[in-house]
Coordinates of N, CA and C in Angstrom, one line a residue:
A1 N -11.6 -4.0 2.9 CA -11.4 -5.3 4.1 C -10.3 -4.6 5.3
D2 N -10.4 -5.0 6.2 CA -10.0 -5.2 7.7 C -8.9 -5.6 7.9
A3 N -7.7 -4.9 8.1 CA -6.0 -5.3 8.5 C -6.4 -6.0 10.2
A4 N -7.9 -5.6 10.4 CA -7.7 -6.1 11.9 C -8.8 -7.4 11.7
D5 N -9.0 -7.4 10.5 CA -10.3 -8.5 10.5 C -10.1 -9.3 9.2
E6 N -9.1 -10.5 9.2 CA -8.9 -10.9 7.5 C -10.1 -11.5 7.4
L7 N -10.6 -11.5 7.9 CA -12.0 -12.1 6.9 C -13.2 -11.2 7.0
F8 N -12.9 -9.8 7.0 CA -14.1 -8.8 6.8 C -13.5 -8.1 5.4
L9 N -15.0 -8.6 4.6 CA -14.1 -7.7 3.2 C -15.8 -7.5 2.9
Q10 N -15.9 -6.1 2.5 CA -17.0 -5.9 1.6 C -17.0 -5.7 0.1
T11 N -17.9 -6.1 -0.6 CA -17.9 -6.4 -2.3 C -18.8 -5.0 -2.9
L12 N -18.3 -5.1 -4.4 CA -19.5 -4.4 -5.0 C -18.9 -4.4 -6.4
Q13 N -19.7 -4.3 -7.4 CA -19.2 -4.8 -8.7 C -20.2 -3.8 -9.5
V14 N -19.5 -2.6 -10.0 CA -20.8 -1.6 -10.8 C -20.3 -2.1 -12.0
G15 N -21.4 -2.4 -12.8 CA -21.3 -2.9 -14.5 C -21.9 -1.9 -15.5
E16 N -21.4 -1.9 -16.3 CA -22.1 -1.1 -17.5 C -23.6 -0.5 -17.8
E17 N -24.5 -2.2 -17.1 CA -26.2 -2.2 -17.3 C -26.6 -1.5 -15.4
D18 N -25.5 -1.9 -14.8 CA -26.0 -1.2 -14.0 C -25.7 0.6 -13.6
F19 N -24.6 0.9 -13.7 CA -24.1 2.4 -14.1 C -26.0 3.3 -14.3
P20 N -26.0 3.4 -15.7 CA -27.2 4.2 -15.6 C -28.3 4.9 -14.4
V21 N -28.7 3.5 -13.2 CA -29.1 3.4 -12.4 C -28.6 4.4 -11.7
L22 N -27.6 3.7 -11.2 CA -26.5 4.8 -10.2 C -26.5 6.2 -9.9
K23 N -26.1 6.0 -11.4 CA -26.2 7.8 -12.3 C -27.1 9.0 -11.7
R24 N -28.4 8.0 -12.9 CA -29.8 8.6 -12.1 C -29.9 9.1 -10.7
D25 N -29.9 7.8 -9.8 CA -29.9 8.1 -8.2 C -29.5 9.4 -7.4
Q26 N -28.1 9.5 -8.4 CA -27.2 9.9 -7.6 C -26.1 11.2 -8.3
S27 N -27.3 10.9 -9.1 CA -26.7 12.6 -10.2 C -25.6 12.6 -10.7
L28 N -25.0 11.8 -10.8 CA -23.5 11.8 -11.5 C -23.2 13.0 -12.3
L29 N -22.4 13.0 -12.5 CA -22.0 13.9 -14.3 C -21.4 12.9 -14.9
V30 N -20.7 11.9 -14.7 CA -19.5 11.8 -15.3 C -20.4 9.9 -16.1
D31 N -19.7 9.7 -17.1 CA -20.5 8.5 -18.0 C -19.3 7.0 -17.2
F32 N -20.0 5.9 -17.7 CA -19.2 4.9 -17.1 C -18.3 4.7 -17.9
P33 N -17.2 4.6 -18.5 CA -15.9 5.2 -19.0 C -15.2 5.6 -18.3
D34 N -15.8 6.6 -18.0 CA -14.8 7.9 -17.1 C -15.1 7.7 -15.8
F35 N -15.6 6.6 -14.6 CA -16.3 6.4 -13.7 C -15.1 6.1 -12.7
P36 N -14.5 5.2 -13.5 CA -13.1 4.5 -12.5 C -12.5 5.4 -12.5
T37 N -12.3 6.5 -13.8 CA -11.0 6.9 -13.4 C -11.0 8.5 -12.1
K38 N -12.2 8.6 -12.3 CA -13.2 10.1 -11.4 C -13.1 9.1 -10.1
F39 N -13.4 8.3 -9.7 CA -13.7 7.7 -8.6 C -12.4 7.5 -8.0
I40 N -11.5 7.3 -8.6 CA -9.9 7.5 -8.2 C -9.9 8.7 -7.5
E41 N -9.8 10.0 -8.1 CA -9.7 10.9 -8.2 C -10.1 11.6 -6.7
L42 N -11.4 11.0 -6.4 CA -12.3 11.5 -5.6 C -11.4 10.5 -4.8
L43 N -10.7 9.4 -4.1 CA -10.4 8.7 -3.3 C -8.9 9.4 -3.1
E44 N -8.4 9.7 -3.4 CA -6.9 10.5 -4.2 C -7.6 12.1 -3.0
L45 N -8.2 12.7 -3.0 CA -9.0 13.4 -2.1 C -9.2 13.3 -1.1
V46 N -9.3 12.3 -1.1 CA -9.8 11.8 0.7 C -8.4 11.8 1.4
R47 N -7.9 11.2 0.6 CA -6.3 10.4 1.0 C -5.4 11.8 1.7
A48 N -5.6 12.9 0.0 CA -4.6 14.0 0.2 C -5.4 14.9 1.8
E49 N -6.3 14.6 2.3 CA -7.0 15.2 3.6 C -6.5 14.6 4.6
A50 N -6.4 13.4 4.6 CA -6.6 12.5 5.7 C -6.0 13.0 7.0
A51 N -4.7 13.8 6.9 CA -3.6 14.2 7.5 C -4.1 15.1 8.1
K52 N -4.6 15.9 7.7 CA -5.3 17.1 8.7 C -6.7 17.0 9.5
A53 N -6.0 18.3 10.6 CA -7.1 18.4 12.0 C -8.7 17.6 11.0
S54 N -8.9 18.7 9.7 CA -10.4 19.0 10.2 C -10.5 18.6 8.3
P55 N -10.3 17.7 7.6 CA -9.9 17.0 6.1 C -11.6 17.9 5.8
R56 N -11.5 17.9 4.5 CA -12.8 18.7 4.2 C -13.5 17.3 3.5
F57 N -12.8 15.8 2.4 CA -12.8 15.2 2.0 C -13.4 13.8 2.7
L58 N -14.1 13.3 3.6 CA -13.9 11.5 3.7 C -14.5 10.9 3.4
A59 N -13.7 9.6 3.9 CA -14.6 8.3 3.1 C -15.2 7.6 4.5
R60 N -16.4 6.4 4.5 CA -16.6 6.3 5.0 C -17.3 4.9 4.9
L61 N -17.3 4.1 5.5 CA -17.8 2.3 5.7 C -19.0 2.3 6.4
V62 N -20.0 2.1 6.6 CA -20.6 1.8 7.8 C -22.1 0.5 7.4
C63 N -21.2 -0.3 7.9 CA -22.0 -1.5 8.2 C -23.8 -1.7 8.8
A64 N -24.0 -1.8 8.2 CA -25.7 -2.1 8.6 C -25.8 -2.6 9.9
A65 N -24.8 -3.8 9.8 CA -25.2 -5.3 11.0 C -23.8 -5.4 11.3
P66 N -23.2 -5.7 12.5 CA -22.2 -5.6 13.4 C -22.2 -7.0 13.6
P67 N -21.2 -7.5 14.0 CA -20.8 -8.9 13.6 C -22.1 -9.0 14.7
G68 N -22.7 -10.8 14.7 CA -23.3 -11.3 15.9 C -24.6 -10.5 15.5
A69 N -25.3 -9.3 15.0 CA -26.5 -8.9 15.2 C -27.6 -9.9 14.3
V70 N -28.6 -9.1 14.0 CA -29.8 -10.0 13.8 C -29.8 -9.0 12.2
G71 N -29.6 -10.2 11.5 CA -29.4 -9.2 9.6 C -27.7 -9.5 9.7
A72 N -26.6 -10.1 10.5 CA -25.2 -10.7 10.0 C -24.9 -11.1 9.3
T73 N -24.4 -11.9 8.5 CA -24.2 -13.0 7.8 C -23.0 -14.3 8.3
A74 N -23.5 -15.4 7.8 CA -22.2 -15.7 8.4 C -20.5 -15.7 8.8
E75 N -20.6 -14.9 8.0 CA -19.3 -14.8 8.3 C -19.5 -13.3 9.5
G76 N -20.1 -12.9 9.6 CA -20.0 -12.1 10.7 C -20.4 -10.2 10.3
T77 N -20.9 -9.9 9.4 CA -21.4 -8.5 9.5 C -22.6 -8.5 8.4
G78 N -23.1 -7.3 7.9 CA -24.3 -7.4 6.8 C -23.3 -6.5 5.7
P79 N -24.6 -6.2 5.4 CA -24.3 -5.2 3.9 C -23.7 -4.0 4.1
G80 N -22.6 -2.9 3.6 CA -22.1 -2.6 4.2 C -22.9 -0.5 2.8
T81 N -22.7 0.6 3.6 CA -22.3 2.0 2.7 C -21.2 2.5 3.0
F82 N -20.6 2.2 1.6 CA -19.2 3.1 1.1 C -19.4 4.9 0.9
S83 N -19.5 5.1 1.4 CA -19.9 7.1 0.7 C -17.8 7.8 0.9
V84 N -18.2 9.1 0.2 CA -17.3 9.9 0.1 C -18.1 11.0 0.2
V85 N -17.7 12.1 0.8 CA -18.4 13.0 1.7 C -17.1 14.1 1.8
E86 N -18.0 15.6 1.5 CA -17.1 16.5 1.8 C -18.0 17.5 2.5
T87 N -17.2 18.0 3.5 CA -17.6 18.6 4.3 C -17.4 20.8 4.3
N88 N -18.1 21.0 4.4 CA -17.9 22.5 4.7 C -18.4 23.3 6.3
L89 N -18.7 24.4 6.2 CA -19.1 24.8 7.4 C -20.6 25.1 7.7
F90 N -21.6 24.6 6.6 CA -22.9 24.6 6.3 C -23.4 22.7 6.6
K91 N -22.8 22.0 6.3 CA -23.2 21.0 5.9 C -22.5 19.6 5.4
E92 N -22.6 18.2 4.9 CA -21.7 17.1 4.8 C -22.8 17.2 3.1
L93 N -21.6 17.2 2.4 CA -23.0 16.8 1.0 C -21.9 15.2 0.1
T94 N -22.1 14.5 -0.3 CA -21.8 13.2 -0.1 C -22.6 13.3 -1.5
H95 N -21.0 13.0 -2.2 CA -20.6 13.0 -3.5 C -21.1 12.0 -3.8
L96 N -20.2 10.4 -3.2 CA -20.9 9.4 -3.6 C -20.8 8.6 -2.7
S97 N -22.2 7.9 -3.4 CA -22.9 6.4 -1.8 C -22.9 4.7 -2.2
L98 N -21.8 4.0 -2.0 CA -22.3 2.7 -2.9 C -22.3 1.7 -1.6
R99 N -23.5 0.9 -2.6 CA -24.1 -0.3 -1.1 C -23.0 -1.5 -1.5
F100 N -22.2 -1.8 -0.4 CA -20.9 -2.7 -0.5 C -22.7 -4.6 0.2
H101 N -21.6 -5.1 -0.8 CA -22.4 -6.2 0.4 C -21.1 -7.2 1.3
P102 N -21.6 -7.8 2.2 CA -20.8 -8.9 2.4 C -20.1 -9.8 1.7
G103 N -18.3 -9.8 1.8 CA -18.0 -11.2 1.2 C -18.6 -12.2 1.5
D104 N -18.7 -13.4 0.4 CA -19.1 -14.6 0.8 C -17.3 -15.2 0.3
N105 N -18.2 -16.4 1.2 CA -16.2 -17.4 1.0 C -15.7 -17.9 0.2
A106 N -16.3 -17.9 -1.4 CA -15.5 -17.7 -2.2 C -14.6 -16.0 -2.5
S107 N -15.6 -15.6 -2.6 CA -14.8 -14.7 -2.2 C -13.9 -13.0 -1.7
V108 N -14.1 -14.3 -0.2 CA -13.1 -14.0 0.9 C -11.9 -14.4 0.3
K109 N -12.3 -15.8 0.0 CA -11.3 -17.0 -0.3 C -9.9 -16.2 -1.7
H110 N -11.0 -16.0 -2.4 CA -10.2 -15.3 -3.8 C -9.1 -13.9 -3.1
F111 N -9.8 -13.1 -2.3 CA -9.1 -11.8 -2.1 C -7.9 -12.3 -1.1
L112 N -7.9 -13.3 -0.6 CA -7.0 -13.7 0.1 C -6.1 -14.0 -0.7
G113 N -5.8 -14.7 -1.6 CA -5.4 -15.5 -1.7 C -4.6 -14.4 -3.0
G114 N -5.2 -13.7 -3.0 CA -4.7 -12.1 -4.7 C -3.6 -11.2 -3.4
R115 N -4.1 -11.2 -2.2 CA -3.2 -10.7 -1.1 C -2.1 -11.8 -0.9
L116 N -2.3 -12.7 -0.5 CA -0.9 -13.5 -0.3 C 0.3 -13.7 -1.6
K117 N -0.3 -13.5 -3.0 CA 0.4 -13.4 -4.0 C 1.0 -12.1 -4.0
Q118 N 0.8 -11.1 -3.9 CA 0.8 -10.1 -3.5 C 2.1 -10.1 -2.2
M119 N 2.2 -11.2 -1.1 CA 3.0 -10.7 0.0 C 4.2 -12.0 -0.5
K120 N 4.0 -12.6 -1.0 CA 5.0 -13.5 -1.7 C 6.3 -12.5 -3.0
A121 N 5.2 -12.0 -3.1 CA 6.3 -11.1 -4.0 C 7.1 -10.1 -3.8
A122 N 6.1 -9.4 -2.9 CA 7.0 -8.5 -1.7 C 7.8 -9.4 -1.0
F123 N 7.8 -10.4 -0.7 CA 8.9 -11.1 0.5 C 10.2 -11.4 -0.9
D124 N 9.9 -12.2 -2.0 CA 10.3 -12.3 -2.8 C 12.3 -11.4 -3.5
E125 N 10.8 -9.7 -3.4 CA 11.7 -9.1 -4.0 C 12.4 -9.0 -2.7
T126 N 12.3 -8.4 -1.5 CA 12.9 -8.3 -0.3 C 13.9 -9.1 0.2
D127 N 14.0 -10.1 -0.3 CA 14.4 -11.8 -0.5 C 15.9 -11.6 -1.2
A128 N 15.7 -11.0 -2.5 CA 16.5 -10.6 -3.7 C 17.0 -9.3 -3.1
E129 N 16.6 -8.5 -2.8 CA 17.4 -7.6 -2.0 C 18.9 -7.8 -1.0
L130 N 18.0 -8.9 -0.5 CA 18.7 -8.7 0.7 C 19.8 -9.6 0.6
R131 N 19.7 -11.0 -0.4 CA 20.8 -11.4 -1.2 C 21.8 -10.3 -1.8
R132 N 21.5 -9.8 -2.5 CA 22.4 -9.0 -3.1 C 23.3 -8.1 -2.2
T133 N 22.6 -7.3 -1.3 CA 22.9 -6.6 -0.3 C 23.7 -7.3 0.9
Q134 N 23.8 -8.6 0.8 CA 24.6 -9.5 1.3 C 25.9 -9.7 0.4
A135 N 25.7 -9.7 -0.7 CA 26.8 -10.0 -1.5 C 28.0 -8.9 -1.5
S136 N 27.1 -7.6 -1.8 CA 27.7 -6.3 -1.3 C 28.6 -6.1 -0.6
L137 N 28.4 -6.6 0.6 CA 28.4 -5.9 1.5 C 30.3 -7.3 2.1
Q138 N 29.9 -8.3 1.5 CA 30.5 -9.3 1.8 C 31.8 -9.2 1.0
A139 N 31.7 -8.0 -0.8 CA 32.5 -8.0 -1.8 C 33.7 -6.6 -0.7
E140 N 32.9 -5.5 -0.4 CA 33.1 -4.3 0.3 C 33.9 -5.3 2.1
R141 N 33.4 -6.0 2.9 CA 34.6 -6.6 3.6 C 36.1 -7.3 3.2
E142 N 35.9 -8.4 1.5 CA 37.0 -8.9 0.7 C 37.7 -7.8 0.7
M143 N 37.2 -6.6 0.1 CA 38.3 -5.4 -0.3 C 39.1 -4.4 1.1
R144 N 38.0 -3.9 1.9 CA 38.6 -4.0 3.0 C 40.2 -5.0 3.1
N145 N 39.6 -5.9 3.8 CA 40.6 -6.9 4.6 C 41.6 -7.1 3.5
K146 N 41.6 -6.9 2.0 CA 42.6 -6.8 1.3 C 43.5 -5.5 1.6
A147 N 42.7 -4.1 1.6 CA 43.4 -3.2 1.8 C 44.0 -3.3 3.3
A148 N 43.7 -3.2 4.2 CA 44.2 -4.1 5.7 C 45.9 -4.3 5.6
D149 N 45.8 -5.4 4.9 CA 46.5 -6.7 4.1 C 47.7 -5.7 4.0
E150 N 47.1 -4.8 2.8 CA 48.2 -4.3 2.1 C 48.7 -3.3 2.6
L151 N 47.9 -2.3 3.6 CA 48.4 -1.3 4.6 C 50.0 -1.9 5.9
A152 N 49.0 -3.3 6.6 CA 50.0 -3.6 7.2 C 51.5 -4.7 6.4
E153 N 51.4 -4.4 4.8 CA 53.0 -5.2 4.3 C 52.8 -4.1 4.6
L154 N 52.8 -2.5 3.6 CA 53.6 -1.4 3.5 C 54.6 -0.7 5.0
R155 N 53.6 -0.7 6.1 CA 54.0 -0.6 7.0 C 54.9 -1.1 7.8
G156 N 55.2 -2.7 7.7 CA 56.1 -3.4 7.6 C 57.6 -3.0 6.9
L157 N 57.4 -2.6 5.3 CA 58.4 -2.6 4.8 C 59.0 -1.1 5.2
K158 N 57.6 -0.4 5.5 CA 58.3 1.2 6.4 C 59.2 0.8 7.7
A159 N 58.5 0.0 8.1 CA 59.6 0.1 9.2 C 60.9 -0.6 9.2
A160 N 60.9 -1.9 8.2 CA 62.0 -2.4 7.9 C 63.2 -1.1 7.3
E161 N 62.7 -0.4 6.4 CA 63.6 0.6 5.7 C 64.0 1.4 6.7
A162 N 63.1 1.9 7.5 CA 63.4 2.7 8.7 C 65.3 2.0 9.5
R163 N 64.4 1.0 9.8 CA 66.2 0.2 10.4 C 66.8 0.2 9.6
E164 N 66.9 -0.2 8.1 CA 67.9 -0.1 7.0 C 69.1 1.1 7.7
V165 N 68.0 2.6 7.3 CA 68.9 3.5 7.0 C 69.1 4.3 8.8
A166 N 68.6 3.8 9.6 CA 68.9 3.7 11.0 C 70.5 2.8 11.3
A167 N 70.6 1.9 11.1 CA 71.6 1.3 10.8 C 73.0 1.2 9.8
A168 N 72.4 2.0 8.7 CA 73.5 2.6 8.2 C 74.5 3.8 8.4
H169 N 73.5 4.6 9.3 CA 73.8 6.1 9.7 C 74.4 5.7 11.7
A170 N 74.4 4.7 11.6 CA 75.2 4.4 13.3 C 76.0 4.4 13.2

């Protein structure tokens, strides 16, 4: 997905039956049950290196057909290749390369529906936090006003006592 283009979506499903070919073609050392965890670990390496001036691990998504080009789908893009690359002084080593496909109308709608659900949940959580904060603020204001009233009353009593003492000694 692309934050600048809500309709851009590249998808891939790697099933247990597809994995042996992927493992053989890319000389992977992990088995299917460990693949998701190891893939996430690889992406975490990319994220950890992202802020560095010369990151050692990079993630790349290259689309074969830019929007409007020959081979582009009705949604505006062609297949893409997602790669996780490690760089060193000598060369770039591709750890994993996955062929993605442009999302069709149904998958884009499904993805956007899921994002909308996440955004609604985040909004509801933020709204609830705002209401709690407003209630807390209101309670604090009421306590402050009550304390100010009590302080004014005490000052008034002190002034009255001071006048009484002054009148008694005069």
